[in-house]
């Protein structure tokens, strides 16, 4: 990252904490806490943090934090996702990686003063870059949690996981870059995540032990600890479709120019130039790695919205099938 761009990071964080159209997440594949809010929702806004009655986030950016702007194809149609990953060196990013439920004591740094004194419990998910915790002051739930300490959350026969779904204590996902807190209810396994702040727990993905998707070009020795989701040109803050917004596209293109991966940028530039010149796919790049293939797929999806010569884009897409193996796994199953 250029030195000037690194110096701009704190201001960028504050800008997007102010913007209710921006979303955030902290966690790892299979264990993620997401924070979004509505523009008319009362919010407590302090330096590096924002909290509502449904959840909140605090972002602490140490010197040397690197940002990575990227895009990935999403779904079989012309959609894509975009994000800015906040990355740290592995040695600074990794957390306790506890494997059993563990009482941590009173929360030392809640986002809201009314939550002071409530007790934190690490759920023992073993996720490398996040301590996934719950927080409660309820005597009955404290007793259940303490009975489960020293054992895996999903141990066969344990009533703890089911009790947490019913009680819906605060979820607190702590990372080296801050935390996300979620106060909303937890839907049943067959339910859907509520709009607004929520968490995802997907044991199958957690077992893989990944820190990021294969399509995300994180430099060797670094890992993402938080993600920023600036306003998207095709969807609103809850991921619902909205009319294409070229201004939002241009805004994220600026972030790509500053914080994006140069190799992905070269692929996208070559694809746009070839298509606009009327050349077929034989004239373009043919990347074989997941980040490169993602860059190619997203470039074609963008051209479907911003315009391309008749028939040319169709030829490209016929020879470049939708890369279903690049799509992000997960969804709203077993989430809360």
PDB file of N, CA, C and O in Angstrom, residues 6 33 46 48-49 53 114 139 155 165 169 177 184 191 194 247 252 257 277 283 289 292 297 301 317 326:
ATOM      1  N   UNK A   6      -1.990   4.662   3.042  1.00  0.00           N
ATOM      2  CA  UNK A   6      -2.063   4.158   4.414  1.00  0.00           C
ATOM      3  C   UNK A   6      -2.469   5.269   5.371  1.00  0.00           C
ATOM      4  O   UNK A   6      -3.237   5.055   6.306  1.00  0.00           O
ATOM      5  N   UNK A  33     -19.836 -11.860  12.036  1.00  0.00           N
ATOM      6  CA  UNK A  33     -20.816 -10.919  12.568  1.00  0.00           C
ATOM      7  C   UNK A  33     -20.895  -9.733  11.627  1.00  0.00           C
ATOM      8  O   UNK A  33     -19.855  -9.164  11.255  1.00  0.00           O
ATOM      9  N   UNK A  46     -19.393   7.526  18.128  1.00  0.00           N
ATOM     10  CA  UNK A  46     -18.190   8.014  18.789  1.00  0.00           C
ATOM     11  C   UNK A  46     -17.007   7.741  17.864  1.00  0.00           C
ATOM     12  O   UNK A  46     -17.155   7.108  16.807  1.00  0.00           O
ATOM     13  N   UNK A  48     -14.439   6.141  15.868  1.00  0.00           N
ATOM     14  CA  UNK A  48     -14.165   4.760  15.503  1.00  0.00           C
ATOM     15  C   UNK A  48     -15.269   3.783  15.804  1.00  0.00           C
ATOM     16  O   UNK A  48     -15.054   2.566  15.682  1.00  0.00           O
ATOM     17  N   UNK A  49     -16.456   4.251  16.187  1.00  0.00           N
ATOM     18  CA  UNK A  49     -17.512   3.326  16.602  1.00  0.00           C
ATOM     19  C   UNK A  49     -18.890   3.898  16.323  1.00  0.00           C
ATOM     20  O   UNK A  49     -19.083   5.120  16.257  1.00  0.00           O
ATOM     21  N   UNK A  53     -29.716   0.172  18.733  1.00  0.00           N
ATOM     22  CA  UNK A  53     -30.390  -0.776  19.617  1.00  0.00           C
ATOM     23  C   UNK A  53     -30.303  -2.207  19.092  1.00  0.00           C
ATOM     24  O   UNK A  53     -30.675  -3.150  19.803  1.00  0.00           O
ATOM     25  N   UNK A 114     -24.596   0.573  29.205  1.00  0.00           N
ATOM     26  CA  UNK A 114     -25.552  -0.284  29.904  1.00  0.00           C
ATOM     27  C   UNK A 114     -25.143  -1.758  29.886  1.00  0.00           C
ATOM     28  O   UNK A 114     -25.724  -2.575  30.598  1.00  0.00           O
ATOM     29  N   UNK A 139     -28.941 -14.527  35.111  1.00  0.00           N
ATOM     30  CA  UNK A 139     -28.463 -15.589  36.016  1.00  0.00           C
ATOM     31  C   UNK A 139     -28.701 -17.000  35.481  1.00  0.00           C
ATOM     32  O   UNK A 139     -27.835 -17.870  35.615  1.00  0.00           O
ATOM     33  N   UNK A 155     -20.763 -30.137  21.208  1.00  0.00           N
ATOM     34  CA  UNK A 155     -20.557 -31.491  21.704  1.00  0.00           C
ATOM     35  C   UNK A 155     -21.881 -32.255  21.690  1.00  0.00           C
ATOM     36  O   UNK A 155     -22.911 -31.734  22.134  1.00  0.00           O
ATOM     37  N   UNK A 165     -29.749 -20.274  21.277  1.00  0.00           N
ATOM     38  CA  UNK A 165     -30.711 -19.836  20.262  1.00  0.00           C
ATOM     39  C   UNK A 165     -31.957 -19.267  20.926  1.00  0.00           C
ATOM     40  O   UNK A 165     -32.482 -18.225  20.519  1.00  0.00           O
ATOM     41  N   UNK A 169     -28.468 -14.258  23.648  1.00  0.00           N
ATOM     42  CA  UNK A 169     -27.627 -13.262  24.321  1.00  0.00           C
ATOM     43  C   UNK A 169     -26.899 -12.404  23.286  1.00  0.00           C
ATOM     44  O   UNK A 169     -26.884 -12.726  22.090  1.00  0.00           O
ATOM     45  N   UNK A 177      -8.748  -5.866  15.212  1.00  0.00           N
ATOM     46  CA  UNK A 177      -9.116  -4.542  14.700  1.00  0.00           C
ATOM     47  C   UNK A 177     -10.392  -4.005  15.341  1.00  0.00           C
ATOM     48  O   UNK A 177     -10.943  -3.006  14.870  1.00  0.00           O
ATOM     49  N   UNK A 184     -29.690  -8.575  18.224  1.00  0.00           N
ATOM     50  CA  UNK A 184     -30.937  -9.067  17.643  1.00  0.00           C
ATOM     51  C   UNK A 184     -31.193 -10.515  18.058  1.00  0.00           C
ATOM     52  O   UNK A 184     -30.306 -11.214  18.555  1.00  0.00           O
ATOM     53  N   UNK A 191     -34.533 -20.890   9.908  1.00  0.00           N
ATOM     54  CA  UNK A 191     -34.965 -19.511   9.701  1.00  0.00           C
ATOM     55  C   UNK A 191     -33.981 -18.714   8.877  1.00  0.00           C
ATOM     56  O   UNK A 191     -32.969 -19.210   8.390  1.00  0.00           O
ATOM     57  N   UNK A 194     -32.202 -11.897  10.367  1.00  0.00           N
ATOM     58  CA  UNK A 194     -32.990 -10.662  10.321  1.00  0.00           C
ATOM     59  C   UNK A 194     -32.255  -9.585   9.540  1.00  0.00           C
ATOM     60  O   UNK A 194     -31.030  -9.619   9.397  1.00  0.00           O
ATOM     61  N   UNK A 247     -22.929   6.202 -10.073  1.00  0.00           N
ATOM     62  CA  UNK A 247     -22.115   6.977  -9.128  1.00  0.00           C
ATOM     63  C   UNK A 247     -21.514   6.058  -8.065  1.00  0.00           C
ATOM     64  O   UNK A 247     -20.352   6.231  -7.658  1.00  0.00           O
ATOM     65  N   UNK A 252     -16.631   3.088  -5.930  1.00  0.00           N
ATOM     66  CA  UNK A 252     -15.839   1.918  -5.569  1.00  0.00           C
ATOM     67  C   UNK A 252     -14.663   1.736  -6.517  1.00  0.00           C
ATOM     68  O   UNK A 252     -13.609   1.222  -6.109  1.00  0.00           O
ATOM     69  N   UNK A 257      -8.752   1.584  -7.411  1.00  0.00           N
ATOM     70  CA  UNK A 257      -7.531   2.208  -7.928  1.00  0.00           C
ATOM     71  C   UNK A 257      -6.518   2.447  -6.812  1.00  0.00           C
ATOM     72  O   UNK A 257      -5.300   2.357  -7.033  1.00  0.00           O
ATOM     73  N   UNK A 277     -13.233  -2.713 -28.013  1.00  0.00           N
ATOM     74  CA  UNK A 277     -12.657  -2.670 -29.355  1.00  0.00           C
ATOM     75  C   UNK A 277     -13.328  -3.660 -30.297  1.00  0.00           C
ATOM     76  O   UNK A 277     -12.987  -3.722 -31.490  1.00  0.00           O
ATOM     77  N   UNK A 283      -8.711 -12.543 -27.809  1.00  0.00           N
ATOM     78  CA  UNK A 283      -7.820 -11.394 -27.688  1.00  0.00           C
ATOM     79  C   UNK A 283      -7.590 -10.966 -26.249  1.00  0.00           C
ATOM     80  O   UNK A 283      -6.773 -10.074 -25.991  1.00  0.00           O
ATOM     81  N   UNK A 289      -5.863 -18.656 -12.091  1.00  0.00           N
ATOM     82  CA  UNK A 289      -5.982 -18.645 -10.643  1.00  0.00           C
ATOM     83  C   UNK A 289      -7.325 -18.050 -10.236  1.00  0.00           C
ATOM     84  O   UNK A 289      -7.921 -17.272 -10.979  1.00  0.00           O
ATOM     85  N   UNK A 292      -7.737 -14.163 -10.431  1.00  0.00           N
ATOM     86  CA  UNK A 292      -7.747 -13.693 -11.809  1.00  0.00           C
ATOM     87  C   UNK A 292      -9.040 -14.025 -12.522  1.00  0.00           C
ATOM     88  O   UNK A 292      -9.602 -13.199 -13.261  1.00  0.00           O
ATOM     89  N   UNK A 297     -14.525 -12.438 -14.550  1.00  0.00           N
ATOM     90  CA  UNK A 297     -15.974 -12.579 -14.458  1.00  0.00           C
ATOM     91  C   UNK A 297     -16.641 -11.265 -14.078  1.00  0.00           C
ATOM     92  O   UNK A 297     -17.672 -10.879 -14.660  1.00  0.00           O
ATOM     93  N   UNK A 301     -19.426  -8.760 -16.045  1.00  0.00           N
ATOM     94  CA  UNK A 301     -20.706  -8.411 -15.422  1.00  0.00           C
ATOM     95  C   UNK A 301     -20.898  -6.898 -15.353  1.00  0.00           C
ATOM     96  O   UNK A 301     -22.002  -6.404 -15.543  1.00  0.00           O
ATOM     97  N   UNK A 317     -19.161 -14.176 -23.005  1.00  0.00           N
ATOM     98  CA  UNK A 317     -19.836 -14.892 -21.932  1.00  0.00           C
ATOM     99  C   UNK A 317     -20.109 -16.342 -22.318  1.00  0.00           C
ATOM    100  O   UNK A 317     -20.165 -17.217 -21.460  1.00  0.00           O
ATOM    101  N   UNK A 326     -16.404 -20.134  -8.042  1.00  0.00           N
ATOM    102  CA  UNK A 326     -15.836 -18.944  -7.425  1.00  0.00           C
ATOM    103  C   UNK A 326     -16.824 -18.240  -6.510  1.00  0.00           C
ATOM    104  O   UNK A 326     -16.459 -17.287  -5.819  1.00  0.00           O
TER     105      UNK A 326
END
